[in-house]
């Protein structure tokens, strides 16, 4: 049996098969380009001592693969023979998927950068001012960028719908009034949002700052765009609007440095031997491991008819250590006064007055 080539000479490739070949070729080319770009990125990242770029390359590999495939399919549409409804559906899907994947990629890169900053700058060390500053700014600006990318991604996805695009043009004239109405309704939220952005640059507080706010002592645990979470000393959490830190006063114990000066007060008898107390206090401070070696002092800061106020000061490396140091010194001084100098405790004096003549016979 002989094969007749004339029967195949006029055969045409089906449209569906041709479309499938174009789609498969576009996907293969996209995956090949992605693999090549990923290999180059890994090689470049391996040459740098920093591990941040390695994390960026690895975590962005998956979203970047889908972005490459989506862009390749979007570019392949012009080579496809599609019906009108298929072409509209393809265009509609492309307008939704491509911006979404690009937004996913950008958000992943931003989150990797924020996480890298958290790992690089450790706030567990004693002198952590620079680390707290970097982590606070990265956390706030990272959330701002993520929200901005999300809004822009949704806007690009909605613009791919012709009906929404035309409605947007029609409503452009009334957008001013609508914006005023929405702005008035969302004024507290917008106020805190703007305050959160301002907080990232002015830095009145930072992550792990020690604050006194609302008569509560605590550490800044988390800074969001609209609120701040304060971890209180008894494991409660105080949630404070961001605008509160820009409008009302509060105490920041670690604004410039983590080192603090702790104080304690005693009310003693005016006849107390202050030099002896000062010598004993020096012994206690120097023997306490919580003292950071900078300074200490014992002073008489106030006087009253039946007592004097004695203040002791000592420095520590951070707020928590300063609190414990104050407690140690207060307990040790009270024990010394009780055991060695009981005459220094406050006493109430009564003035004896002679009785008038003749009252004894009454």
mmCIF file of C-alpha atoms in Angstrom:
data_model
loop_
_atom_site.group_PDB
_atom_site.id
_atom_site.type_symbol
_atom_site.label_atom_id
_atom_site.label_comp_id
_atom_site.label_asym_id
_atom_site.label_seq_id
_atom_site.Cartn_x
_atom_site.Cartn_y
_atom_site.Cartn_z
ATOM 1 C CA UNK A 1 0.000 0.000 0.000
ATOM 2 C CA UNK A 2 1.345 3.370 -0.970
ATOM 3 C CA UNK A 3 0.800 6.614 0.974
ATOM 4 C CA UNK A 4 -0.862 9.366 -1.046
ATOM 5 C CA UNK A 5 0.600 12.759 -0.064
ATOM 6 C CA UNK A 6 -1.936 14.569 -2.183
ATOM 7 C CA UNK A 7 -4.620 13.783 0.376
ATOM 8 C CA UNK A 8 -2.689 15.744 3.084
ATOM 9 C CA UNK A 9 -1.508 18.590 0.919
ATOM 10 C CA UNK A 10 -4.698 20.575 1.274
ATOM 11 C CA UNK A 11 -5.266 19.689 4.976
ATOM 12 C CA UNK A 12 -5.582 22.703 7.291
ATOM 13 C CA UNK A 13 -4.752 22.762 10.979
ATOM 14 C CA UNK A 14 -7.930 23.135 13.081
ATOM 15 C CA UNK A 15 -8.372 26.474 14.793
ATOM 16 C CA UNK A 16 -8.672 24.875 18.231
ATOM 17 C CA UNK A 17 -5.416 22.958 17.747
ATOM 18 C CA UNK A 18 -3.618 26.078 16.538
ATOM 19 C CA UNK A 19 -4.870 28.034 19.557
ATOM 20 C CA UNK A 20 -3.726 25.251 21.862
ATOM 21 C CA UNK A 21 -0.259 25.237 20.279
ATOM 22 C CA UNK A 22 0.034 29.011 20.751
ATOM 23 C CA UNK A 23 -1.091 28.795 24.375
ATOM 24 C CA UNK A 24 1.293 25.935 25.179
ATOM 25 C CA UNK A 25 4.171 27.722 23.464
ATOM 26 C CA UNK A 26 3.453 30.917 25.413
ATOM 27 C CA UNK A 27 3.370 29.013 28.712
ATOM 28 C CA UNK A 28 6.607 27.140 27.927
ATOM 29 C CA UNK A 29 8.388 30.344 26.956
ATOM 30 C CA UNK A 30 7.127 32.063 30.125
ATOM 31 C CA UNK A 31 8.336 29.209 32.353
ATOM 32 C CA UNK A 32 11.697 29.133 30.582
ATOM 33 C CA UNK A 33 12.120 32.896 30.988
ATOM 34 C CA UNK A 34 11.097 32.599 34.643
ATOM 35 C CA UNK A 35 13.615 29.817 35.280
ATOM 36 C CA UNK A 36 16.384 31.803 33.591
ATOM 37 C CA UNK A 37 15.563 34.972 35.527
ATOM 38 C CA UNK A 38 15.365 33.013 38.796
ATOM 39 C CA UNK A 39 18.743 31.377 38.182
ATOM 40 C CA UNK A 40 20.330 34.755 37.480
ATOM 41 C CA UNK A 41 18.707 36.257 40.563
ATOM 42 C CA UNK A 42 19.925 33.418 42.789
ATOM 43 C CA UNK A 43 23.456 33.745 41.472
ATOM 44 C CA UNK A 44 23.502 37.479 42.074
ATOM 45 C CA UNK A 45 22.012 37.047 45.557
ATOM 46 C CA UNK A 46 24.578 34.358 46.426
ATOM 47 C CA UNK A 47 27.419 36.812 45.800
ATOM 48 C CA UNK A 48 26.182 39.270 48.425
ATOM 49 C CA UNK A 49 26.786 38.680 52.148
ATOM 50 C CA UNK A 50 23.299 39.856 53.055
ATOM 51 C CA UNK A 51 20.559 37.214 53.265
ATOM 52 C CA UNK A 52 17.717 39.623 52.525
ATOM 53 C CA UNK A 53 18.075 39.377 48.750
ATOM 54 C CA UNK A 54 18.155 35.570 49.001
ATOM 55 C CA UNK A 55 14.828 35.641 50.870
ATOM 56 C CA UNK A 56 13.366 38.041 48.309
ATOM 57 C CA UNK A 57 14.359 35.764 45.422
ATOM 58 C CA UNK A 58 12.992 32.617 47.052
ATOM 59 C CA UNK A 59 9.693 34.057 48.280
ATOM 60 C CA UNK A 60 8.992 35.941 45.053
ATOM 61 C CA UNK A 61 9.687 32.887 42.851
ATOM 62 C CA UNK A 62 6.133 31.544 43.021
ATOM 63 C CA UNK A 63 4.208 34.775 42.369
ATOM 64 C CA UNK A 64 6.743 35.736 39.685
ATOM 65 C CA UNK A 65 6.134 32.433 37.884
ATOM 66 C CA UNK A 66 2.406 33.090 37.692
ATOM 67 C CA UNK A 67 2.997 36.681 36.617
ATOM 68 C CA UNK A 68 5.203 35.487 33.766
ATOM 69 C CA UNK A 69 2.575 32.972 32.629
ATOM 70 C CA UNK A 70 -0.236 35.530 32.838
ATOM 71 C CA UNK A 71 1.741 38.159 30.894
ATOM 72 C CA UNK A 72 2.677 35.583 28.252
ATOM 73 C CA UNK A 73 -0.953 34.528 27.825
ATOM 74 C CA UNK A 74 -2.030 38.151 27.622
ATOM 75 C CA UNK A 75 0.555 38.780 24.902
ATOM 76 C CA UNK A 76 -0.468 35.604 23.042
ATOM 77 C CA UNK A 77 -4.048 36.768 22.635
ATOM 78 C CA UNK A 78 -3.259 38.585 19.385
ATOM 79 C CA UNK A 79 -2.052 35.313 17.826
ATOM 80 C CA UNK A 80 -5.223 33.414 18.709
ATOM 81 C CA UNK A 81 -8.229 32.979 16.494
ATOM 82 C CA UNK A 82 -11.076 33.537 18.926
ATOM 83 C CA UNK A 83 -14.720 34.316 18.594
ATOM 84 C CA UNK A 84 -16.013 37.642 19.778
ATOM 85 C CA UNK A 85 -17.280 36.384 23.112
ATOM 86 C CA UNK A 86 -14.122 34.316 23.680
ATOM 87 C CA UNK A 87 -11.966 37.338 22.931
ATOM 88 C CA UNK A 88 -13.971 39.473 25.394
ATOM 89 C CA UNK A 89 -13.742 36.767 28.047
ATOM 90 C CA UNK A 90 -9.977 36.445 27.502
ATOM 91 C CA UNK A 91 -9.500 40.187 27.782
ATOM 92 C CA UNK A 92 -11.699 40.357 30.875
ATOM 93 C CA UNK A 93 -9.781 37.544 32.606
ATOM 94 C CA UNK A 94 -6.443 39.087 31.686
ATOM 95 C CA UNK A 95 -7.478 42.463 33.088
ATOM 96 C CA UNK A 96 -8.363 40.814 36.394
ATOM 97 C CA UNK A 97 -5.595 38.243 36.755
ATOM 98 C CA UNK A 98 -2.491 40.181 35.658
ATOM 99 C CA UNK A 99 -2.929 43.152 38.050
ATOM 100 C CA UNK A 100 -3.824 40.786 40.872
ATOM 101 C CA UNK A 101 -0.696 38.695 40.370
ATOM 102 C CA UNK A 102 1.541 41.756 40.087
ATOM 103 C CA UNK A 103 0.027 43.126 43.293
ATOM 104 C CA UNK A 104 0.619 39.776 44.995
ATOM 105 C CA UNK A 105 4.274 39.885 43.922
ATOM 106 C CA UNK A 106 4.824 43.440 45.151
ATOM 107 C CA UNK A 107 3.123 42.766 48.504
ATOM 108 C CA UNK A 108 5.307 39.677 48.977
ATOM 109 C CA UNK A 109 8.467 41.702 48.350
ATOM 110 C CA UNK A 110 7.366 44.398 50.825
ATOM 111 C CA UNK A 111 6.583 41.850 53.533
ATOM 112 C CA UNK A 112 9.907 40.122 52.989
ATOM 113 C CA UNK A 113 11.677 43.456 53.444
ATOM 114 C CA UNK A 114 9.771 44.214 56.670
ATOM 115 C CA UNK A 115 10.539 40.746 58.009
ATOM 116 C CA UNK A 116 14.204 41.147 57.099
ATOM 117 C CA UNK A 117 14.353 44.408 59.057
ATOM 118 C CA UNK A 118 12.815 42.676 62.092
ATOM 119 C CA UNK A 119 15.406 39.896 61.925
ATOM 120 C CA UNK A 120 18.369 42.182 61.308
ATOM 121 C CA UNK A 121 17.655 44.663 64.099
ATOM 122 C CA UNK A 122 17.321 42.907 67.438
ATOM 123 C CA UNK A 123 15.504 44.870 70.155
ATOM 124 C CA UNK A 124 16.527 42.402 72.847
ATOM 125 C CA UNK A 125 19.890 44.106 73.386
ATOM 126 C CA UNK A 126 20.344 46.800 76.019
ATOM 127 C CA UNK A 127 21.182 49.664 73.630
ATOM 128 C CA UNK A 128 18.420 49.112 71.093
ATOM 129 C CA UNK A 129 17.460 52.660 70.097
ATOM 130 C CA UNK A 130 18.552 52.279 66.461
ATOM 131 C CA UNK A 131 16.884 48.869 66.176
ATOM 132 C CA UNK A 132 13.595 50.152 67.594
ATOM 133 C CA UNK A 133 13.672 53.123 65.230
ATOM 134 C CA UNK A 134 14.245 50.970 62.144
ATOM 135 C CA UNK A 135 11.643 48.374 63.091
ATOM 136 C CA UNK A 136 9.006 50.981 63.868
ATOM 137 C CA UNK A 137 9.496 52.815 60.595
ATOM 138 C CA UNK A 138 9.605 49.599 58.568
ATOM 139 C CA UNK A 139 6.429 48.261 60.203
ATOM 140 C CA UNK A 140 4.377 51.423 59.640
ATOM 141 C CA UNK A 141 5.621 52.210 56.130
ATOM 142 C CA UNK A 142 5.302 48.543 55.168
ATOM 143 C CA UNK A 143 1.607 48.581 56.048
ATOM 144 C CA UNK A 144 1.128 51.871 54.184
ATOM 145 C CA UNK A 145 2.770 50.451 51.052
ATOM 146 C CA UNK A 146 0.744 47.217 51.272
ATOM 147 C CA UNK A 147 -2.505 49.175 51.529
ATOM 148 C CA UNK A 148 -1.450 51.402 48.623
ATOM 149 C CA UNK A 149 -0.589 48.396 46.457
ATOM 150 C CA UNK A 150 -3.895 46.756 47.330
ATOM 151 C CA UNK A 151 -5.924 49.849 46.447
ATOM 152 C CA UNK A 152 -4.036 50.329 43.175
ATOM 153 C CA UNK A 153 -4.443 46.647 42.279
ATOM 154 C CA UNK A 154 -8.190 46.725 42.874
ATOM 155 C CA UNK A 155 -8.459 49.926 40.859
ATOM 156 C CA UNK A 156 -6.620 48.397 37.896
ATOM 157 C CA UNK A 157 -8.789 45.277 38.084
ATOM 158 C CA UNK A 158 -11.993 47.328 38.095
ATOM 159 C CA UNK A 159 -10.816 49.478 35.201
ATOM 160 C CA UNK A 160 -10.753 46.354 33.028
ATOM 161 C CA UNK A 161 -14.564 46.239 33.212
ATOM 162 C CA UNK A 162 -15.969 48.604 30.548
ATOM 163 C CA UNK A 163 -19.245 49.153 32.375
ATOM 164 C CA UNK A 164 -17.522 50.251 35.570
ATOM 165 C CA UNK A 165 -15.160 52.468 33.598
ATOM 166 C CA UNK A 166 -18.041 54.239 31.902
ATOM 167 C CA UNK A 167 -19.943 54.597 35.164
ATOM 168 C CA UNK A 168 -16.853 56.116 36.748
ATOM 169 C CA UNK A 169 -16.672 58.746 34.029
ATOM 170 C CA UNK A 170 -20.374 59.508 34.466
ATOM 171 C CA UNK A 171 -20.056 59.916 38.217
ATOM 172 C CA UNK A 172 -16.943 62.061 38.017
ATOM 173 C CA UNK A 173 -18.989 65.248 38.352
ATOM 174 C CA UNK A 174 -20.514 64.126 41.656
ATOM 175 C CA UNK A 175 -17.281 62.691 43.032
ATOM 176 C CA UNK A 176 -16.499 65.890 44.910
ATOM 177 C CA UNK A 177 -19.695 65.819 46.951
ATOM 178 C CA UNK A 178 -19.376 62.090 47.521
ATOM 179 C CA UNK A 179 -15.789 62.553 48.683
ATOM 180 C CA UNK A 180 -16.871 65.215 51.167
ATOM 181 C CA UNK A 181 -19.614 62.963 52.526
ATOM 182 C CA UNK A 182 -17.323 59.956 52.851
ATOM 183 C CA UNK A 183 -14.582 62.105 54.381
ATOM 184 C CA UNK A 184 -16.958 63.505 56.995
ATOM 185 C CA UNK A 185 -18.242 60.019 57.884
ATOM 186 C CA UNK A 186 -14.767 58.487 58.061
ATOM 187 C CA UNK A 187 -13.056 61.422 59.739
ATOM 188 C CA UNK A 188 -11.861 59.488 62.838
ATOM 189 C CA UNK A 189 -10.443 56.660 60.721
ATOM 190 C CA UNK A 190 -8.744 59.032 58.290
ATOM 191 C CA UNK A 191 -7.421 61.084 61.176
ATOM 192 C CA UNK A 192 -5.767 58.048 62.747
ATOM 193 C CA UNK A 193 -4.527 56.826 59.359
ATOM 194 C CA UNK A 194 -2.783 60.129 58.641
ATOM 195 C CA UNK A 195 -1.490 60.204 62.202
ATOM 196 C CA UNK A 196 -0.042 56.707 61.689
ATOM 197 C CA UNK A 197 1.904 57.865 58.642
ATOM 198 C CA UNK A 198 3.099 60.922 60.543
ATOM 199 C CA UNK A 199 4.123 58.680 63.425
ATOM 200 C CA UNK A 200 6.560 56.829 61.156
ATOM 201 C CA UNK A 201 8.537 60.005 60.456
ATOM 202 C CA UNK A 202 8.228 62.048 63.665
ATOM 203 C CA UNK A 203 8.782 58.986 65.907
ATOM 204 C CA UNK A 204 7.285 60.129 69.220
ATOM 205 C CA UNK A 205 7.132 56.416 70.065
ATOM 206 C CA UNK A 206 8.874 53.324 68.758
ATOM 207 C CA UNK A 207 8.549 49.577 69.120
ATOM 208 C CA UNK A 208 9.535 48.466 72.676
ATOM 209 C CA UNK A 209 9.438 52.020 74.074
ATOM 210 C CA UNK A 210 8.523 52.245 77.758
ATOM 211 C CA UNK A 211 5.579 54.611 78.275
ATOM 212 C CA UNK A 212 3.412 56.037 81.001
ATOM 213 C CA UNK A 213 0.029 56.674 79.399
ATOM 214 C CA UNK A 214 -3.432 56.804 80.923
ATOM 215 C CA UNK A 215 -1.665 56.338 84.300
ATOM 216 C CA UNK A 216 -0.428 52.940 83.108
ATOM 217 C CA UNK A 217 3.161 51.655 82.734
ATOM 218 C CA UNK A 218 3.870 49.496 79.715
ATOM 219 C CA UNK A 219 5.885 48.786 76.581
ATOM 220 C CA UNK A 220 4.915 49.482 72.976
ATOM 221 C CA UNK A 221 4.194 46.015 71.651
ATOM 222 C CA UNK A 222 2.711 46.790 68.233
ATOM 223 C CA UNK A 223 2.169 49.896 66.113
ATOM 224 C CA UNK A 224 -0.621 49.728 63.547
ATOM 225 C CA UNK A 225 -1.755 52.431 61.154
ATOM 226 C CA UNK A 226 -4.684 53.482 63.330
ATOM 227 C CA UNK A 227 -3.886 52.189 66.827
ATOM 228 C CA UNK A 228 -1.021 51.205 69.132
ATOM 229 C CA UNK A 229 -0.974 48.175 71.431
ATOM 230 C CA UNK A 230 0.695 48.754 74.820
ATOM 231 C CA UNK A 231 1.712 45.668 76.818
ATOM 232 C CA UNK A 232 1.127 46.628 80.456
ATOM 233 C CA UNK A 233 3.196 45.339 83.356
ATOM 234 C CA UNK A 234 0.454 42.949 84.522
ATOM 235 C CA UNK A 235 0.062 41.363 81.032
ATOM 236 C CA UNK A 236 -2.972 43.426 80.073
ATOM 237 C CA UNK A 237 -3.069 45.178 76.717
ATOM 238 C CA UNK A 238 -3.950 48.855 76.321
ATOM 239 C CA UNK A 239 -5.125 49.793 72.812
ATOM 240 C CA UNK A 240 -4.646 53.499 72.124
ATOM 241 C CA UNK A 241 -5.572 55.435 68.941
ATOM 242 C CA UNK A 242 -2.532 56.715 67.084
ATOM 243 C CA UNK A 243 -3.799 60.304 67.148
ATOM 244 C CA UNK A 244 -3.576 60.187 70.969
ATOM 245 C CA UNK A 245 0.224 60.264 70.750
ATOM 246 C CA UNK A 246 0.197 63.383 68.584
ATOM 247 C CA UNK A 247 -2.414 65.382 70.485
ATOM 248 C CA UNK A 248 -2.001 64.636 74.197
ATOM 249 C CA UNK A 249 1.050 64.408 76.477
ATOM 250 C CA UNK A 250 2.506 61.120 77.691
ATOM 251 C CA UNK A 251 5.761 59.934 79.242
ATOM 252 C CA UNK A 252 8.346 58.159 77.087
ATOM 253 C CA UNK A 253 11.050 56.699 79.286
ATOM 254 C CA UNK A 254 13.203 55.452 76.388
ATOM 255 C CA UNK A 255 12.970 58.341 73.926
ATOM 256 C CA UNK A 256 16.722 58.856 73.501
ATOM 257 C CA UNK A 257 18.220 55.841 75.249
ATOM 258 C CA UNK A 258 17.177 52.735 77.144
ATOM 259 C CA UNK A 259 19.158 53.805 80.211
ATOM 260 C CA UNK A 260 17.118 55.213 83.085
ATOM 261 C CA UNK A 261 17.550 56.868 86.472
ATOM 262 C CA UNK A 262 15.505 55.159 89.179
ATOM 263 C CA UNK A 263 14.452 56.868 92.411
ATOM 264 C CA UNK A 264 13.042 55.957 95.806
ATOM 265 C CA UNK A 265 11.902 58.150 98.734
ATOM 266 C CA UNK A 266 12.041 57.771 102.506
ATOM 267 C CA UNK A 267 10.523 59.882 105.306
ATOM 268 C CA UNK A 268 12.928 59.930 108.247
ATOM 269 C CA UNK A 269 13.414 61.715 111.540
ATOM 270 C CA UNK A 270 15.142 65.129 111.274
ATOM 271 C CA UNK A 271 17.907 63.867 113.577
ATOM 272 C CA UNK A 272 18.796 60.950 111.272
ATOM 273 C CA UNK A 273 22.510 60.495 110.548
ATOM 274 C CA UNK A 274 22.569 61.269 106.807
ATOM 275 C CA UNK A 275 26.318 60.609 106.239
ATOM 276 C CA UNK A 276 25.915 57.129 107.723
ATOM 277 C CA UNK A 277 22.898 56.458 105.519
ATOM 278 C CA UNK A 278 24.815 57.729 102.490
ATOM 279 C CA UNK A 279 27.741 55.415 103.175
ATOM 280 C CA UNK A 280 25.461 52.387 103.582
ATOM 281 C CA UNK A 281 23.563 53.311 100.420
ATOM 282 C CA UNK A 282 26.810 53.418 98.444
ATOM 283 C CA UNK A 283 27.668 49.914 99.651
ATOM 284 C CA UNK A 284 24.255 48.608 98.610
ATOM 285 C CA UNK A 285 24.355 50.192 95.162
ATOM 286 C CA UNK A 286 27.837 48.983 94.317
ATOM 287 C CA UNK A 287 26.970 45.458 95.425
ATOM 288 C CA UNK A 288 23.777 45.271 93.342
ATOM 289 C CA UNK A 289 24.304 43.644 89.896
ATOM 290 C CA UNK A 290 21.407 45.632 88.429
ATOM 291 C CA UNK A 291 23.298 48.918 88.775
ATOM 292 C CA UNK A 292 24.943 49.877 85.469
ATOM 293 C CA UNK A 293 27.867 51.720 87.071
ATOM 294 C CA UNK A 294 26.997 55.231 85.899
ATOM 295 C CA UNK A 295 25.832 57.193 88.935
ATOM 296 C CA UNK A 296 23.988 57.152 92.281
ATOM 297 C CA UNK A 297 23.193 59.683 94.998
ATOM 298 C CA UNK A 298 21.392 60.103 98.340
ATOM 299 C CA UNK A 299 19.989 63.570 99.092
ATOM 300 C CA UNK A 300 17.623 65.308 101.496
ATOM 301 C CA UNK A 301 15.029 66.812 99.172
ATOM 302 C CA UNK A 302 12.382 68.176 101.570
ATOM 303 C CA UNK A 303 11.830 69.030 105.217
ATOM 304 C CA UNK A 304 8.757 69.116 107.458
ATOM 305 C CA UNK A 305 8.355 69.893 111.162
ATOM 306 C CA UNK A 306 8.483 66.239 112.184
ATOM 307 C CA UNK A 307 10.221 64.503 109.230
ATOM 308 C CA UNK A 308 12.609 64.934 106.325
ATOM 309 C CA UNK A 309 12.331 63.509 102.802
ATOM 310 C CA UNK A 310 15.368 61.526 101.639
ATOM 311 C CA UNK A 311 15.645 60.621 97.948
ATOM 312 C CA UNK A 312 17.965 57.957 96.578
ATOM 313 C CA UNK A 313 18.842 57.707 92.890
ATOM 314 C CA UNK A 314 20.600 54.987 90.894
ATOM 315 C CA UNK A 315 20.996 54.258 87.190
ATOM 316 C CA UNK A 316 20.157 51.072 85.269
ATOM 317 C CA UNK A 317 20.458 49.890 81.694
ATOM 318 C CA UNK A 318 16.715 49.773 80.961
ATOM 319 C CA UNK A 319 13.290 50.427 82.447
ATOM 320 C CA UNK A 320 12.628 46.914 83.738
ATOM 321 C CA UNK A 321 16.006 46.705 85.442
ATOM 322 C CA UNK A 322 15.553 50.187 86.919
ATOM 323 C CA UNK A 323 12.248 49.129 88.491
ATOM 324 C CA UNK A 324 13.817 46.052 90.076
ATOM 325 C CA UNK A 325 16.827 48.073 91.240
ATOM 326 C CA UNK A 326 14.577 50.605 92.969
ATOM 327 C CA UNK A 327 12.753 47.803 94.781
ATOM 328 C CA UNK A 328 16.039 46.189 95.858
ATOM 329 C CA UNK A 329 17.469 49.431 97.224
ATOM 330 C CA UNK A 330 14.233 50.425 98.944
ATOM 331 C CA UNK A 331 13.986 47.058 100.728
ATOM 332 C CA UNK A 332 17.670 47.027 101.702
ATOM 333 C CA UNK A 333 17.607 50.593 103.064
ATOM 334 C CA UNK A 334 14.459 49.940 105.077
ATOM 335 C CA UNK A 335 16.029 46.802 106.558
ATOM 336 C CA UNK A 336 19.179 48.740 107.485
ATOM 337 C CA UNK A 337 17.198 51.542 109.109
ATOM 338 C CA UNK A 338 15.040 49.060 111.015
ATOM 339 C CA UNK A 339 17.944 46.946 112.267
ATOM 340 C CA UNK A 340 20.848 49.423 112.603
ATOM 341 C CA UNK A 341 19.298 52.894 112.845
ATOM 342 C CA UNK A 342 15.824 52.654 114.403
ATOM 343 C CA UNK A 343 16.297 56.170 115.761
ATOM 344 C CA UNK A 344 16.074 57.432 112.155
ATOM 345 C CA UNK A 345 12.428 56.423 111.872
ATOM 346 C CA UNK A 346 9.991 59.371 112.110
ATOM 347 C CA UNK A 347 8.808 60.179 115.609
ATOM 348 C CA UNK A 348 6.127 62.541 116.835
ATOM 349 C CA UNK A 349 7.346 64.847 119.594
ATOM 350 C CA UNK A 350 5.068 66.227 122.324
ATOM 351 C CA UNK A 351 5.928 69.371 124.268
ATOM 352 C CA UNK A 352 5.401 69.004 128.010
ATOM 353 C CA UNK A 353 3.674 72.042 129.611
ATOM 354 C CA UNK A 354 3.705 72.704 133.369
ATOM 355 C CA UNK A 355 0.249 72.549 134.971
ATOM 356 C CA UNK A 356 -1.157 75.886 136.342
ATOM 357 C CA UNK A 357 -0.928 76.472 140.083
ATOM 358 C CA UNK A 358 -3.843 75.117 142.105
ATOM 359 C CA UNK A 359 -4.874 72.462 139.586
ATOM 360 C CA UNK A 360 -3.204 69.728 141.616
ATOM 361 C CA UNK A 361 -5.583 70.324 144.537
ATOM 362 C CA UNK A 362 -8.610 70.330 142.314
#
